[in-house]
Structures are given as structure tokens and as C-alpha cells.
C-alpha atoms as a printed R data frame, in Angstrom:
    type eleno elety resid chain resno       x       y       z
1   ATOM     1    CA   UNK     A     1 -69.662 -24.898  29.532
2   ATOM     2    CA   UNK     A     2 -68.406 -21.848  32.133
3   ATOM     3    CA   UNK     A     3 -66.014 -24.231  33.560
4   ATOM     4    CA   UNK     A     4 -64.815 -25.169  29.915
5   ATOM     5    CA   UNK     A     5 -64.138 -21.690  28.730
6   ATOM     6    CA   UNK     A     6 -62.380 -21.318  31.988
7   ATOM     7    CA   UNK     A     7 -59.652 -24.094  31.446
8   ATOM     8    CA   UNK     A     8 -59.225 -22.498  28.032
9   ATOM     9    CA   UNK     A     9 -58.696 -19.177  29.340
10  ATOM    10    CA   UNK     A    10 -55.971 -20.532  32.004
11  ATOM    11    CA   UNK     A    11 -54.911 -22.449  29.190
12  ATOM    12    CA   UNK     A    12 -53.681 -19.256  27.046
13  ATOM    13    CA   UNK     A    13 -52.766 -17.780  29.814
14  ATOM    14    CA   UNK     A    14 -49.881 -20.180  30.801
15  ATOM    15    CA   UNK     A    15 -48.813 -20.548  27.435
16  ATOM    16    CA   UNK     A    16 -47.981 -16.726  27.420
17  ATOM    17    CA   UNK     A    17 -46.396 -16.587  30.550
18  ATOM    18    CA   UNK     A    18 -44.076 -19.548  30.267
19  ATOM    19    CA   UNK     A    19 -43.532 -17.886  26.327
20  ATOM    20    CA   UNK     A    20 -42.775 -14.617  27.813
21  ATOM    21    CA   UNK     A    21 -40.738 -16.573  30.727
22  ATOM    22    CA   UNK     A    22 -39.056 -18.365  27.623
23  ATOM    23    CA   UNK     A    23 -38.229 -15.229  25.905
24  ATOM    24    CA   UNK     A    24 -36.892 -13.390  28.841
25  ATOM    25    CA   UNK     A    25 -34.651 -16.204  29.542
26  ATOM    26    CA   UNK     A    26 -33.389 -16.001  25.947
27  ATOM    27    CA   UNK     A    27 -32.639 -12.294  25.606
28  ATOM    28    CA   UNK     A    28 -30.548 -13.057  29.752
29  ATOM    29    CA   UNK     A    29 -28.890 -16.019  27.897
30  ATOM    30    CA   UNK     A    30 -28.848 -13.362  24.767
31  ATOM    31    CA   UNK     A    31 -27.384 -10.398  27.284
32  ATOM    32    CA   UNK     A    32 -24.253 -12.898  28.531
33  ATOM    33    CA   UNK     A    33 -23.231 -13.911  25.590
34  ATOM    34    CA   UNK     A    34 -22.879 -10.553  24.485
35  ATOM    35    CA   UNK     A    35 -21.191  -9.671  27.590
36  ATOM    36    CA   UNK     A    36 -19.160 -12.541  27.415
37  ATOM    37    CA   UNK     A    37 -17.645 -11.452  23.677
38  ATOM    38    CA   UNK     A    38 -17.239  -8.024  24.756
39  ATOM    39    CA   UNK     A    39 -14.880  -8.965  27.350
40  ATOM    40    CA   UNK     A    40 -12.988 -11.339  25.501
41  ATOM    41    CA   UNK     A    41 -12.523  -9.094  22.691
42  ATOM    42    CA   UNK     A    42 -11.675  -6.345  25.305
43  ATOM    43    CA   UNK     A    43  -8.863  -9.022  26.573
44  ATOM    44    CA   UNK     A    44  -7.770  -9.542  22.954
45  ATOM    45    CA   UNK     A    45  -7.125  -5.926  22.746
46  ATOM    46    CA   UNK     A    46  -5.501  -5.357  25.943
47  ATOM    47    CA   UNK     A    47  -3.086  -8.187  24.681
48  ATOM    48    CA   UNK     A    48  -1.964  -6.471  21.473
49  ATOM    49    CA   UNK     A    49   0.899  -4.477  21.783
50  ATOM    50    CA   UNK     A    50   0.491  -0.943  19.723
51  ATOM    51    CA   UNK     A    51   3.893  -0.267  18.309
52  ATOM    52    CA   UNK     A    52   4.731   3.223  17.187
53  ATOM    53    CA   UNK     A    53   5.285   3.770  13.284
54  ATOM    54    CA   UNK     A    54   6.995   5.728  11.179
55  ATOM    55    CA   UNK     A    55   5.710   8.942  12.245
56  ATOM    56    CA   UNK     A    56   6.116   7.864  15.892
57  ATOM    57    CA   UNK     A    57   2.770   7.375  16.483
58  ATOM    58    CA   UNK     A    58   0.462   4.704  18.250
59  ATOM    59    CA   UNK     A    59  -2.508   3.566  15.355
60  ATOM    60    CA   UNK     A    60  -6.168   2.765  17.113
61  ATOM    61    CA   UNK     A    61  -7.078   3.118  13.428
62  ATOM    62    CA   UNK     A    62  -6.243   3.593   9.972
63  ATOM    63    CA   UNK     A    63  -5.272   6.922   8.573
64  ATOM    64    CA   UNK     A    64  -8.210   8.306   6.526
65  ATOM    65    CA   UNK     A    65  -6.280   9.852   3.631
66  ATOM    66    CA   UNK     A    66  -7.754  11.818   0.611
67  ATOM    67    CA   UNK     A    67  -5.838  11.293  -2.931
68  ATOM    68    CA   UNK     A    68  -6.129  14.658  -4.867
69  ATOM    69    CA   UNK     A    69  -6.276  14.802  -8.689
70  ATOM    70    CA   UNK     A    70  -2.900  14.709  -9.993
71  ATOM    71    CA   UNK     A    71  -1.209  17.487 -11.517
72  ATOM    72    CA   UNK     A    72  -0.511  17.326 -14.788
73  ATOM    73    CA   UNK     A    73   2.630  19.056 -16.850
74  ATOM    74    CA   UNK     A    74   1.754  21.958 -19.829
75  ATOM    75    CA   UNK     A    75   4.381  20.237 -21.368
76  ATOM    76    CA   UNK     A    76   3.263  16.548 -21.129
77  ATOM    77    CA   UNK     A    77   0.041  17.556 -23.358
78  ATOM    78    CA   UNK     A    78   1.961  19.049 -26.323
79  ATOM    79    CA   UNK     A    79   4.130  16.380 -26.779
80  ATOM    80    CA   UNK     A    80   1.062  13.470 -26.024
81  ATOM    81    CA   UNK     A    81  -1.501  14.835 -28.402
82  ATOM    82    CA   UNK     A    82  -3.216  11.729 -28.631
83  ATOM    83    CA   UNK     A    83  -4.007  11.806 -24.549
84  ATOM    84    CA   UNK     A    84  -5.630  15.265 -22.869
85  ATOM    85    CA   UNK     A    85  -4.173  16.179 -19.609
86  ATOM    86    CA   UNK     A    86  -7.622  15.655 -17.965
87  ATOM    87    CA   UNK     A    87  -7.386  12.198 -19.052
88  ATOM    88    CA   UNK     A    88  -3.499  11.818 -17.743
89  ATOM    89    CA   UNK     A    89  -4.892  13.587 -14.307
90  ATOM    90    CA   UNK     A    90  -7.950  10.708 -13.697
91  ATOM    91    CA   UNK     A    91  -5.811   7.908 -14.949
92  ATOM    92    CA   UNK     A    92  -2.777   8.644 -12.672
93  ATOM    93    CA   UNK     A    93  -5.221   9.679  -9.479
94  ATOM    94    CA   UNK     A    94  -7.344   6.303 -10.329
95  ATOM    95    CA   UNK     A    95  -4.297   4.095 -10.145
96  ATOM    96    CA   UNK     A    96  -2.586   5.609  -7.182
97  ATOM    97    CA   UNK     A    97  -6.145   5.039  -5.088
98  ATOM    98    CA   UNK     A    98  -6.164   2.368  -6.010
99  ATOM    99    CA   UNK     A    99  -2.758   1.315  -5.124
100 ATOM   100    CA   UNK     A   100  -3.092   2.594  -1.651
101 ATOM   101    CA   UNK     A   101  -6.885   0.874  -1.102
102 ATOM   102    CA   UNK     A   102  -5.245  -2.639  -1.899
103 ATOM   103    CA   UNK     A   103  -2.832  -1.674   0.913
104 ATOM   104    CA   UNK     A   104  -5.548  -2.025   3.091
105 ATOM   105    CA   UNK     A   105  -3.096   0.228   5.561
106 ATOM   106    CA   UNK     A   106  -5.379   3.435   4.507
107 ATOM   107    CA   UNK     A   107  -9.137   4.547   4.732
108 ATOM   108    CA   UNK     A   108  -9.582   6.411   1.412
109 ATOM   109    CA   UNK     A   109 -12.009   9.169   1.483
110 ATOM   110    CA   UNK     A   110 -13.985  10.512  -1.853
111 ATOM   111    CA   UNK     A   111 -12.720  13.422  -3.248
112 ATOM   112    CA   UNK     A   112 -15.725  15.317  -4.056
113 ATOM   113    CA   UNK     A   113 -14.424  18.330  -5.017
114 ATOM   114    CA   UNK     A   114 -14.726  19.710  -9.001
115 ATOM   115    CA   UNK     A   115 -12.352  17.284 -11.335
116 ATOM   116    CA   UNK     A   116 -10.893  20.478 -12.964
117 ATOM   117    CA   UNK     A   117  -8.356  20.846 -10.154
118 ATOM   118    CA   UNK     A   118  -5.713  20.156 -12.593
119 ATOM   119    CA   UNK     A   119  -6.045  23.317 -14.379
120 ATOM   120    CA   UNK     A   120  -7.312  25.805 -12.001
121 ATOM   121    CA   UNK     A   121  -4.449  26.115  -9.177
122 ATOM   122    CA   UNK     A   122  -6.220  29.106  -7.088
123 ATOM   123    CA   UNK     A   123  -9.121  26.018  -6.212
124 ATOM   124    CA   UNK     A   124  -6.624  24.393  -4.443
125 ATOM   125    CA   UNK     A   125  -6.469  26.578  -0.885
126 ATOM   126    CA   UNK     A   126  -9.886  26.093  -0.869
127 ATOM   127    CA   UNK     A   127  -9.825  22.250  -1.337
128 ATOM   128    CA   UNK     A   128  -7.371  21.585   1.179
129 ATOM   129    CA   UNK     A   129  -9.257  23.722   3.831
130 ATOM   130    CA   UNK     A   130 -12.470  21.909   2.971
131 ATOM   131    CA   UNK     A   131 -10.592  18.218   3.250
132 ATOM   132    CA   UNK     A   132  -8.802  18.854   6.405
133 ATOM   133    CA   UNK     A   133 -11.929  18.625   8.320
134 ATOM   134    CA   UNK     A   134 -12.297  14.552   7.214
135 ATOM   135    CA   UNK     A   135  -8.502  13.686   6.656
136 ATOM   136    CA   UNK     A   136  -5.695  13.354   8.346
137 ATOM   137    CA   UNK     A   137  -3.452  13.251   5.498
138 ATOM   138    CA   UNK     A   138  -3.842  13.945   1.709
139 ATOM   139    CA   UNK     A   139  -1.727  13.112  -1.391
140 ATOM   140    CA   UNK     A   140  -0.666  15.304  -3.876
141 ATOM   141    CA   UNK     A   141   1.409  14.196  -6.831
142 ATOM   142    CA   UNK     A   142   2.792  15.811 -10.081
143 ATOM   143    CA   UNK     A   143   3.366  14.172 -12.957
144 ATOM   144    CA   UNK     A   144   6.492  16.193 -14.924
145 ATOM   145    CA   UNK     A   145   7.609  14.452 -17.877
146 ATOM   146    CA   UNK     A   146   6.145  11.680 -19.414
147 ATOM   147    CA   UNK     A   147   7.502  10.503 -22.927
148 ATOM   148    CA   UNK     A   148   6.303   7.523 -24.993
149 ATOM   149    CA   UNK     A   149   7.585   6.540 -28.341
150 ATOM   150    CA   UNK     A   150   7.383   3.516 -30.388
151 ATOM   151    CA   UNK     A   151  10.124   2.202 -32.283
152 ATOM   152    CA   UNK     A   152  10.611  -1.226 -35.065
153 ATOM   153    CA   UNK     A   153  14.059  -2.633 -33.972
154 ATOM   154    CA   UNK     A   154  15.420  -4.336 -36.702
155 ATOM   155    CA   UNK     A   155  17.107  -7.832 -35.431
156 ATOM   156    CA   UNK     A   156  20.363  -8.412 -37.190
157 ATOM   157    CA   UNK     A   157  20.620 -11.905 -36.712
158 ATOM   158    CA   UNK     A   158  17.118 -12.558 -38.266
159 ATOM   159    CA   UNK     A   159  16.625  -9.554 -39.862
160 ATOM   160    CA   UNK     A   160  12.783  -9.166 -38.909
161 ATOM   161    CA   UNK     A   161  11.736  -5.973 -37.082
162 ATOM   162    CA   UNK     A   162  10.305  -6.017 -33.789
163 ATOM   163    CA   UNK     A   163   7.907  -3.177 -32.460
164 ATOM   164    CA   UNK     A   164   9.180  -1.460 -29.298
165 ATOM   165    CA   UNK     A   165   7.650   0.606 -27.438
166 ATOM   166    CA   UNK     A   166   9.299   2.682 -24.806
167 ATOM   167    CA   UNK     A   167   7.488   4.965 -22.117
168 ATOM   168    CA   UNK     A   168   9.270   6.893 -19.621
169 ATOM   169    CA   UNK     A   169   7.204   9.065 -16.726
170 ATOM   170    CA   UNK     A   170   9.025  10.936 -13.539
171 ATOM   171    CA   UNK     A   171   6.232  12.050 -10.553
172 ATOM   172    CA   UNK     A   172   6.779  13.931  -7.957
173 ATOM   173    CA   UNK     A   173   4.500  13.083  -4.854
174 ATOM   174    CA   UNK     A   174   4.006  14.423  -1.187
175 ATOM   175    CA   UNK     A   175   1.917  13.038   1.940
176 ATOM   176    CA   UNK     A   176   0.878  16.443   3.963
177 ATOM   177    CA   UNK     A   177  -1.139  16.281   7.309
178 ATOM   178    CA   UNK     A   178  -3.964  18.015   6.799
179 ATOM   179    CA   UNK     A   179  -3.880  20.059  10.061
180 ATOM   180    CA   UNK     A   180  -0.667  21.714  10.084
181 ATOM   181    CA   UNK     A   181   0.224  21.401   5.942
182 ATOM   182    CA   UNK     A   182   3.385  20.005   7.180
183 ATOM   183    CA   UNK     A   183   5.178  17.963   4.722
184 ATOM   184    CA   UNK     A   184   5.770  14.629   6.110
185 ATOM   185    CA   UNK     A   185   7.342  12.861   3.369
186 ATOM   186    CA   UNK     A   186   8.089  13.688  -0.576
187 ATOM   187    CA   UNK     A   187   9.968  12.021  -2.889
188 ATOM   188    CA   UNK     A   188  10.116  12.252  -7.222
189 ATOM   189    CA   UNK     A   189  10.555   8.744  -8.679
190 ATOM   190    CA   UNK     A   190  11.587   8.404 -12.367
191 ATOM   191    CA   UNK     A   191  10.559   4.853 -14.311
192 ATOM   192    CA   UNK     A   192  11.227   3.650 -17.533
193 ATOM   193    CA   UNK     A   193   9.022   1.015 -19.467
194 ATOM   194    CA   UNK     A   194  10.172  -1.085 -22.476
195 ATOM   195    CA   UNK     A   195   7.212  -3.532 -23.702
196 ATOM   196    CA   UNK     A   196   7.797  -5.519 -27.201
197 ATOM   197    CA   UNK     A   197   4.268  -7.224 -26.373
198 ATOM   198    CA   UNK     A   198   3.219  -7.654 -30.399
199 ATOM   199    CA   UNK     A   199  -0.128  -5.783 -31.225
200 ATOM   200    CA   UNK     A   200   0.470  -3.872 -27.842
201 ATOM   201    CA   UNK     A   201  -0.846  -0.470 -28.026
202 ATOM   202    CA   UNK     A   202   0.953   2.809 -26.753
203 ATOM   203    CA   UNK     A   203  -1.739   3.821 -25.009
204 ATOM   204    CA   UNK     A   204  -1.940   0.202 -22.495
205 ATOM   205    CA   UNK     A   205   1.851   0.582 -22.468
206 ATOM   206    CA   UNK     A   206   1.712   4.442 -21.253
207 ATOM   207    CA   UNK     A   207  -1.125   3.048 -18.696
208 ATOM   208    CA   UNK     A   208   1.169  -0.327 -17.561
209 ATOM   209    CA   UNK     A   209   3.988   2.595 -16.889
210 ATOM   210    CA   UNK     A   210   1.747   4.395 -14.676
211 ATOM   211    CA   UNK     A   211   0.216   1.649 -12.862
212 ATOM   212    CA   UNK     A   212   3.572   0.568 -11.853
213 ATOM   213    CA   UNK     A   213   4.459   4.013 -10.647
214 ATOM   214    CA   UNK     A   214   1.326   4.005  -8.108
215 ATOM   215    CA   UNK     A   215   2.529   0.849  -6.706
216 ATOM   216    CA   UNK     A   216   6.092   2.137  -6.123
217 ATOM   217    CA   UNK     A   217   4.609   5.243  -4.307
218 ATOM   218    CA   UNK     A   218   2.335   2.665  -2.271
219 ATOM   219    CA   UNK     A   219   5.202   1.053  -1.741
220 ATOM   220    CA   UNK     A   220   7.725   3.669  -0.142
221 ATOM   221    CA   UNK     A   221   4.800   5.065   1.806
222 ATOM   222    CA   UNK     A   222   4.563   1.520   3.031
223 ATOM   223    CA   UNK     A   223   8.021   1.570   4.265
224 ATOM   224    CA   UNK     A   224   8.155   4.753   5.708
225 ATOM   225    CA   UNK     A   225   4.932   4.779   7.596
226 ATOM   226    CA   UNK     A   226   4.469   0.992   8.318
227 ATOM   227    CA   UNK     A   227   8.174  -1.007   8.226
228 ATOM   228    CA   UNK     A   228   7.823  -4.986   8.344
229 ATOM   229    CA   UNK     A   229   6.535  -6.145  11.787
230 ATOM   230    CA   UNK     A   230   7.644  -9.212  13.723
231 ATOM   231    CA   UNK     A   231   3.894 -10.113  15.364
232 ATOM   232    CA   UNK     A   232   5.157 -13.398  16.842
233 ATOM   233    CA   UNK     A   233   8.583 -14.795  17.101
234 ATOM   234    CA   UNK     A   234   9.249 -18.491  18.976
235 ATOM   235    CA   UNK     A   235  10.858 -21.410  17.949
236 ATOM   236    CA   UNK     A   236   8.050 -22.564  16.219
237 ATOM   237    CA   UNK     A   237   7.868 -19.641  13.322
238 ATOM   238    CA   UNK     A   238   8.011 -16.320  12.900
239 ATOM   239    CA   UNK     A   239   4.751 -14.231  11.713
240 ATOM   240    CA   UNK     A   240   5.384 -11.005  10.118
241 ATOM   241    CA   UNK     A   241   2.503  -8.372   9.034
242 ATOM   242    CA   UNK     A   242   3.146  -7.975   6.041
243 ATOM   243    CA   UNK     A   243   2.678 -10.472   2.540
244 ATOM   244    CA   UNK     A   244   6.023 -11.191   1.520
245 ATOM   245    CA   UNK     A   245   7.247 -13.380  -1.592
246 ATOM   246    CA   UNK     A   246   8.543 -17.159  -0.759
247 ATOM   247    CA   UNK     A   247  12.344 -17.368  -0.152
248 ATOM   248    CA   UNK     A   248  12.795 -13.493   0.540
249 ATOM   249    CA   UNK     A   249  15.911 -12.633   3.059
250 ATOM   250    CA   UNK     A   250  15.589  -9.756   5.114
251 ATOM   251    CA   UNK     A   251  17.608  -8.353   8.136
252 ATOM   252    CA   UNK     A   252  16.437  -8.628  11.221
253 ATOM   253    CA   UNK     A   253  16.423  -4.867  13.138
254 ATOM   254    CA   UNK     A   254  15.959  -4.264  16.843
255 ATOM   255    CA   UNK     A   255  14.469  -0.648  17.248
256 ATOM   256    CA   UNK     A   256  16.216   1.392  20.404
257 ATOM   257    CA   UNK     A   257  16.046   5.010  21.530
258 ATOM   258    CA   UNK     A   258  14.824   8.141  19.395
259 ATOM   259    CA   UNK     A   259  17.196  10.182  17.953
260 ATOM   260    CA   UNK     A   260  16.946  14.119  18.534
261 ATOM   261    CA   UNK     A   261  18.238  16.807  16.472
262 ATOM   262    CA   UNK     A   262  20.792  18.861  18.956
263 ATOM   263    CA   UNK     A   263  19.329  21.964  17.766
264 ATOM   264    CA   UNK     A   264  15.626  22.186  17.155
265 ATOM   265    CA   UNK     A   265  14.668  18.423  19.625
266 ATOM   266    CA   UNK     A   266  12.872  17.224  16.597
267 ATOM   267    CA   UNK     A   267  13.145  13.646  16.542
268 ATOM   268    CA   UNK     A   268  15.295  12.345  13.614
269 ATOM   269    CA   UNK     A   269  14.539   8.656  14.026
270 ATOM   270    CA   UNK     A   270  15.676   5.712  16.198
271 ATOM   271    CA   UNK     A   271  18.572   3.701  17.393
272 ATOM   272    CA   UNK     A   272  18.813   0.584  15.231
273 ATOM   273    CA   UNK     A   273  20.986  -2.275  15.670
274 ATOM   274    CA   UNK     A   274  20.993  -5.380  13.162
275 ATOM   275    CA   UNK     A   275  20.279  -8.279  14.915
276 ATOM   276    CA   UNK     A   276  19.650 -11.374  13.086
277 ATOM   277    CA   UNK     A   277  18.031 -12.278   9.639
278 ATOM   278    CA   UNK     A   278  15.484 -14.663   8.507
279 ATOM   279    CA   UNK     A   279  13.540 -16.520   5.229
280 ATOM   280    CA   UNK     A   280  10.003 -16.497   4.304
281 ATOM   281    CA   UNK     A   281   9.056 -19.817   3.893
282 ATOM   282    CA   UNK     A   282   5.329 -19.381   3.682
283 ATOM   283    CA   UNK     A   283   3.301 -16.576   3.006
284 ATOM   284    CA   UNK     A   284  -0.868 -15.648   2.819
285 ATOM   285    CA   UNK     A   285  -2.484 -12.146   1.757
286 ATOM   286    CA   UNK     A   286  -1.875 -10.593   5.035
287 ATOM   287    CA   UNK     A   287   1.034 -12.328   6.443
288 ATOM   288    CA   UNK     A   288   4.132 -13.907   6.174
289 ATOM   289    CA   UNK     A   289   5.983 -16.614   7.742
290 ATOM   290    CA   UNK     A   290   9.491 -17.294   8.076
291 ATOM   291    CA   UNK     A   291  12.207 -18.952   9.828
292 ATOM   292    CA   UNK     A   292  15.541 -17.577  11.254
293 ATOM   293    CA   UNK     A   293  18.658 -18.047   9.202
294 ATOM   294    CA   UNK     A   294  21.202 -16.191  11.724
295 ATOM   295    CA   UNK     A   295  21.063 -14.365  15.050
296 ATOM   296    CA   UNK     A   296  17.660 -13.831  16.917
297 ATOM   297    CA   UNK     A   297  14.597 -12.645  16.354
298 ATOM   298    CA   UNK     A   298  11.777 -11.038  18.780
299 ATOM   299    CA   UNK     A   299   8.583  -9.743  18.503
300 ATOM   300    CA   UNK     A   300   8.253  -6.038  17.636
301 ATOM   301    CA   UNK     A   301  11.733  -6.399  15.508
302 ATOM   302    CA   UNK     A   302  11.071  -4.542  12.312
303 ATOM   303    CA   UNK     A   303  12.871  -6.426   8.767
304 ATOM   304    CA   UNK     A   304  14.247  -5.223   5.607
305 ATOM   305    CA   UNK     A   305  13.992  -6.935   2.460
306 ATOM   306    CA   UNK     A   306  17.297  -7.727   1.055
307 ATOM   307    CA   UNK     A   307  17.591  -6.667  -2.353
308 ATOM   308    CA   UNK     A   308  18.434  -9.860  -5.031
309 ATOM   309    CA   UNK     A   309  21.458  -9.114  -7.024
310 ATOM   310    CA   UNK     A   310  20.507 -10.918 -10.202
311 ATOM   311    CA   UNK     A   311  23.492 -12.609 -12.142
312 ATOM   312    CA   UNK     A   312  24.803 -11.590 -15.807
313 ATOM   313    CA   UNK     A   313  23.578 -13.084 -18.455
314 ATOM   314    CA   UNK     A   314  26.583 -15.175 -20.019
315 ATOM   315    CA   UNK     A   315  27.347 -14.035 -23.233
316 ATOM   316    CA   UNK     A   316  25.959 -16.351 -26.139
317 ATOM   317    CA   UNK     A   317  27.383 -14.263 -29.285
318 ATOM   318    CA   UNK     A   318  31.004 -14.158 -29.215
319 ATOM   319    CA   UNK     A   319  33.122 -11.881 -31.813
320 ATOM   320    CA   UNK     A   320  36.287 -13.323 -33.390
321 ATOM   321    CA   UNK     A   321  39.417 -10.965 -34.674
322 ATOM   322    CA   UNK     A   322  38.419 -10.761 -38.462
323 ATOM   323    CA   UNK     A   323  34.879  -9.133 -36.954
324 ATOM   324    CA   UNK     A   324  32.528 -12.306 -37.370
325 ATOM   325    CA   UNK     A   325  30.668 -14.068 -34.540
326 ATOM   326    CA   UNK     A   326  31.450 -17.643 -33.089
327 ATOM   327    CA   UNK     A   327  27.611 -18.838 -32.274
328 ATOM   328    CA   UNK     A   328  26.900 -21.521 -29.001
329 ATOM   329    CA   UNK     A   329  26.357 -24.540 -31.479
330 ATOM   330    CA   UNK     A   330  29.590 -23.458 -33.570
């Protein structure tokens, strides 16, 4: 019986030394496999080349960046009764987050500060002290005029009236760095939207007008702080970091020397010399890819779209001499 409980107890004992064996062996196997991503990751990284952007700065990370509530106009709420100024502010400071989130370019922080920032202006010292601690940058944007008015356009070859609805909006916008409330870049864009969408209301049409205007101050950030990449450029394709729409053109530019202002050293930009251009054939959410048209093309090459001149419309109603029209079928 002693000799039986014996062999049991040397039994169990094995078993937990070969598991404990087992499991050390795991966590080594564990351990170099860990080791063994860290490097290659660290090789990955040491591969990537860091370009400078349009601040002339080299990114490890992404800008954190706090959107303030928008400024609203007196003027804007007497003439749009129907839509408070608080409601303006949120709508105009929810799209433009939003905007610049999609971008995935930006770390957007909360603003947690009171919402009543549009109509208390003495908060605002206080605010920006308490944000530069988090962000680098913050946004601050005005909206000055914004106008909507809906209209029945009567069509004189039908007669029937058509509802039209017109909205027109101008904001003025700045990126500061929170540190030194240095203006880095500002810019007022104007926009104008016609919709004659039946059953539309004003108020979706006043909101489609301001969604638009947050992704055309996305967009110019965009292009001032990030310009169009070349990641890879070989005979096979050409990746750029950026999504770009199939069968865009854009010049090909080869970055050079920074600029300096003669009189204060501040740098004014860089050298750039036009070196080839190319066509997205191909694109994805992050990325594009294209192929060269003309010229050459090498990696860390920024592009510029070029713009689409759109033909005229030929004209379908012609007038004859005695004031009368000559239709296409006549």
C-alpha cells in the first residue's frame, strides 16, 4: 500500500514538473516571438522615410487638434429666425469634426469646455490657455453671412414652377498652435448652394451647404499641411498616400531647397521644379495608384491635382430674328 501511494506521489510530481517545464518553454518560445516582432517592426520603421510637411516638420504622430465652437454672426440670427445661433454654432463645429476625423490625418480631442462659447467672448482666453496643455493646434472658425431663400421658378417652356432653394454661407477659419498662438494658416471661403430637390426642406439644404463647407476647409488644410505623397515609384506602379478619384491627372513636383525671407530668415517655402505627371488608374480608401503619363516620377515627389475644365453645354434653344425659338427636333 506505502509503495502504492508512493508511485502516485512521484506520479504528480512529474506531471508538474514536465507541466511547469512545458510552460516555461512556452512563455521562452512566447518571449522570441515577441522579440522577434519587435525587431521587425523596429526594421519596418527604420525603413520609412519621414518626409517633412507643410509646416516643415518631421510627423512621429498625428497632430492632436481641438475644434472650438464656431462663432456665429449677430447678424446671421436676425435674418434666420427659424435657426438660433446656438444651433448654427453645434451644427457648423459638428460637421467640421467631423470632416477632419474622416481625414484620419488628425487626433481630435473633446472640447469640454461650456457650449456657450459662442456668445460669451471674454471665456475664450481662458479656453485656449486650458487647451494648450493637450493640443498642438486648435481651430477656430467664424461663420459671417449666411443667407437662404427659397424661390418657385416659373419654367417658360412648360410653364410649371419649380421650387428653388438657394443658400449662400462665407466662413472664415484659422489653424493656431496652441503654444505660441501663432497663426499658421487662415483663409475665408465663400459657397453658394442651389438645390431644386422637390419636397427638399430649407433647413437640409442650409445643412448640405455647410457640410460641404467643412469638407473644403478639410480639404485646404489637407493641402497645406499634408500635399500628395509619392510612397513608391518603379516601373511597376506608382502608390500615392492619398485616395484619389480614377482617371485624375496631376503634376508631378520634385521638392528642392527652402526658401528664406532675406529679411527676417523665416522660411517661405521650397524650391519646386515640375517634373513629370501621372494618372490614377486605381484607387482604395487610403491610397492611390497610378501610372506615369510624361517625365519621371520618384518617391517622395509631391502631386497636384489638375483641375478638369468641363466643356459648355451646346446650346439646345436657338432664337430666330422675328424673336421665336428654333427647337433641336425643328
Amino acid at each position: 500500500m506505502m509503495n502504492r501511494i508512493l508511485k502516485l506521489s512521484m506520479g504528480f510530481m512529474a506531471t508538474v514538473i514536465l507541466s511547469a517545464c512545458s510552460a516555461q518553454s512556452e512563455n521562452l518560445a512566447s518571449s522570441d516571438e515577441a522579440q522577434q516582432t519587435t525587431a521587425y517592426l523596429a526594421e519596418i520603421a527604420d525603413e520609412t522615410t519621414l518626409f517633412e510637411n507643410g509646416l516643415g516638420q518631421q510627423q512621429t504622430e498625428r497632430y492632436k487638434l481641438v475644434v472650438l465652437p464656431a462663432q456665429i454672426d449677430d447678424a446671421i440670427e436676425q435674418n434666420q429666425s427659424s435657426v438660433s445661433s446656438r444651433q448654427l454654432s453645434e451644427t457648423v463645429t459638428h460637421e467640421i469634426t467631423n470632416a477632419l476625423h474622416d481625414s484620419h490625418r488628425f487626433e481630435i480631442l473633446n472640447f469640454d469646455e461650456p457650449s456657450d462659447l459662442a456668445s460669451d467672448q471674454n471665456t475664450n482666453n481662458t479656453i485656449y490657455s486650458n487647451n494648450r496643455a493637450q493640443a498642438e493646434f486648435y481651430l477656430k472658425s467664424t461663420l459671417s453671412h449666411l443667407n437662404a431663400e427659397e424661390t418657385v421658378r416659373i419654367l417658360k417652356a412648360t410653364g410649371q414652377g419649380v421650387e428653388e432653394k438657394r443658400v449662400s454661407a462665407k466662413l472664415a477659419y484659422q489653424l493656431i498652435e496652441s503654444k505660441t498662438n501663432k497663426i499658421v494658416f487662415s483663409r475665408t471661403l465663400h459657397y453658394q448652394l442651389k438645390s431644386t430637390t422637390y419636397g427638399e426642406h430649407l433647413t437640409t439644404t442650409m445643412n448640405n451647404t455647410i457640410r460641404v463647407i467643412a469638407e473644403l476647409v478639410t480639404h485646404e488644410l489637407l493641402n497645406e499641411i499634408y500635399p500628395i505623397r509619392v510612397l513608391k515609384a518603379d516601373r511597376e506602379q506608382i502608390i500615392l498616400d492619398q485616395p484619389l478619384a480614377v482617371d485624375t491627372q496631376c503634376d508631378v513636383i520634385r521638392i528642392g531647397k527652402k526658401i528664406k525671407d532675406v529679411y527676417t530668415n523665416s522660411v517661405l517655402g521650397n524650391e519646386q521644379t515640375n517634373v513629370g505627371k501621372l494618372l490614377i488608374i486605381q484607387t482604395s480608401s487610403v491610397l492611390s495608384y497610378g501610372k506615369i503619363l510624361e517625365g519621371q516620377v520618384a518617391e517622395g515627389d509631391i502631386c497636384k491635382i489638375i483641375p478638369v475644365s468641363m466643356p459648355s453645354a451646346p446650346e439646345l434653344v436657338i432664337r430666330n430674328d422675328s424673336g421665336g425659338v428654333i427647337l433641336p427636333y425643328d
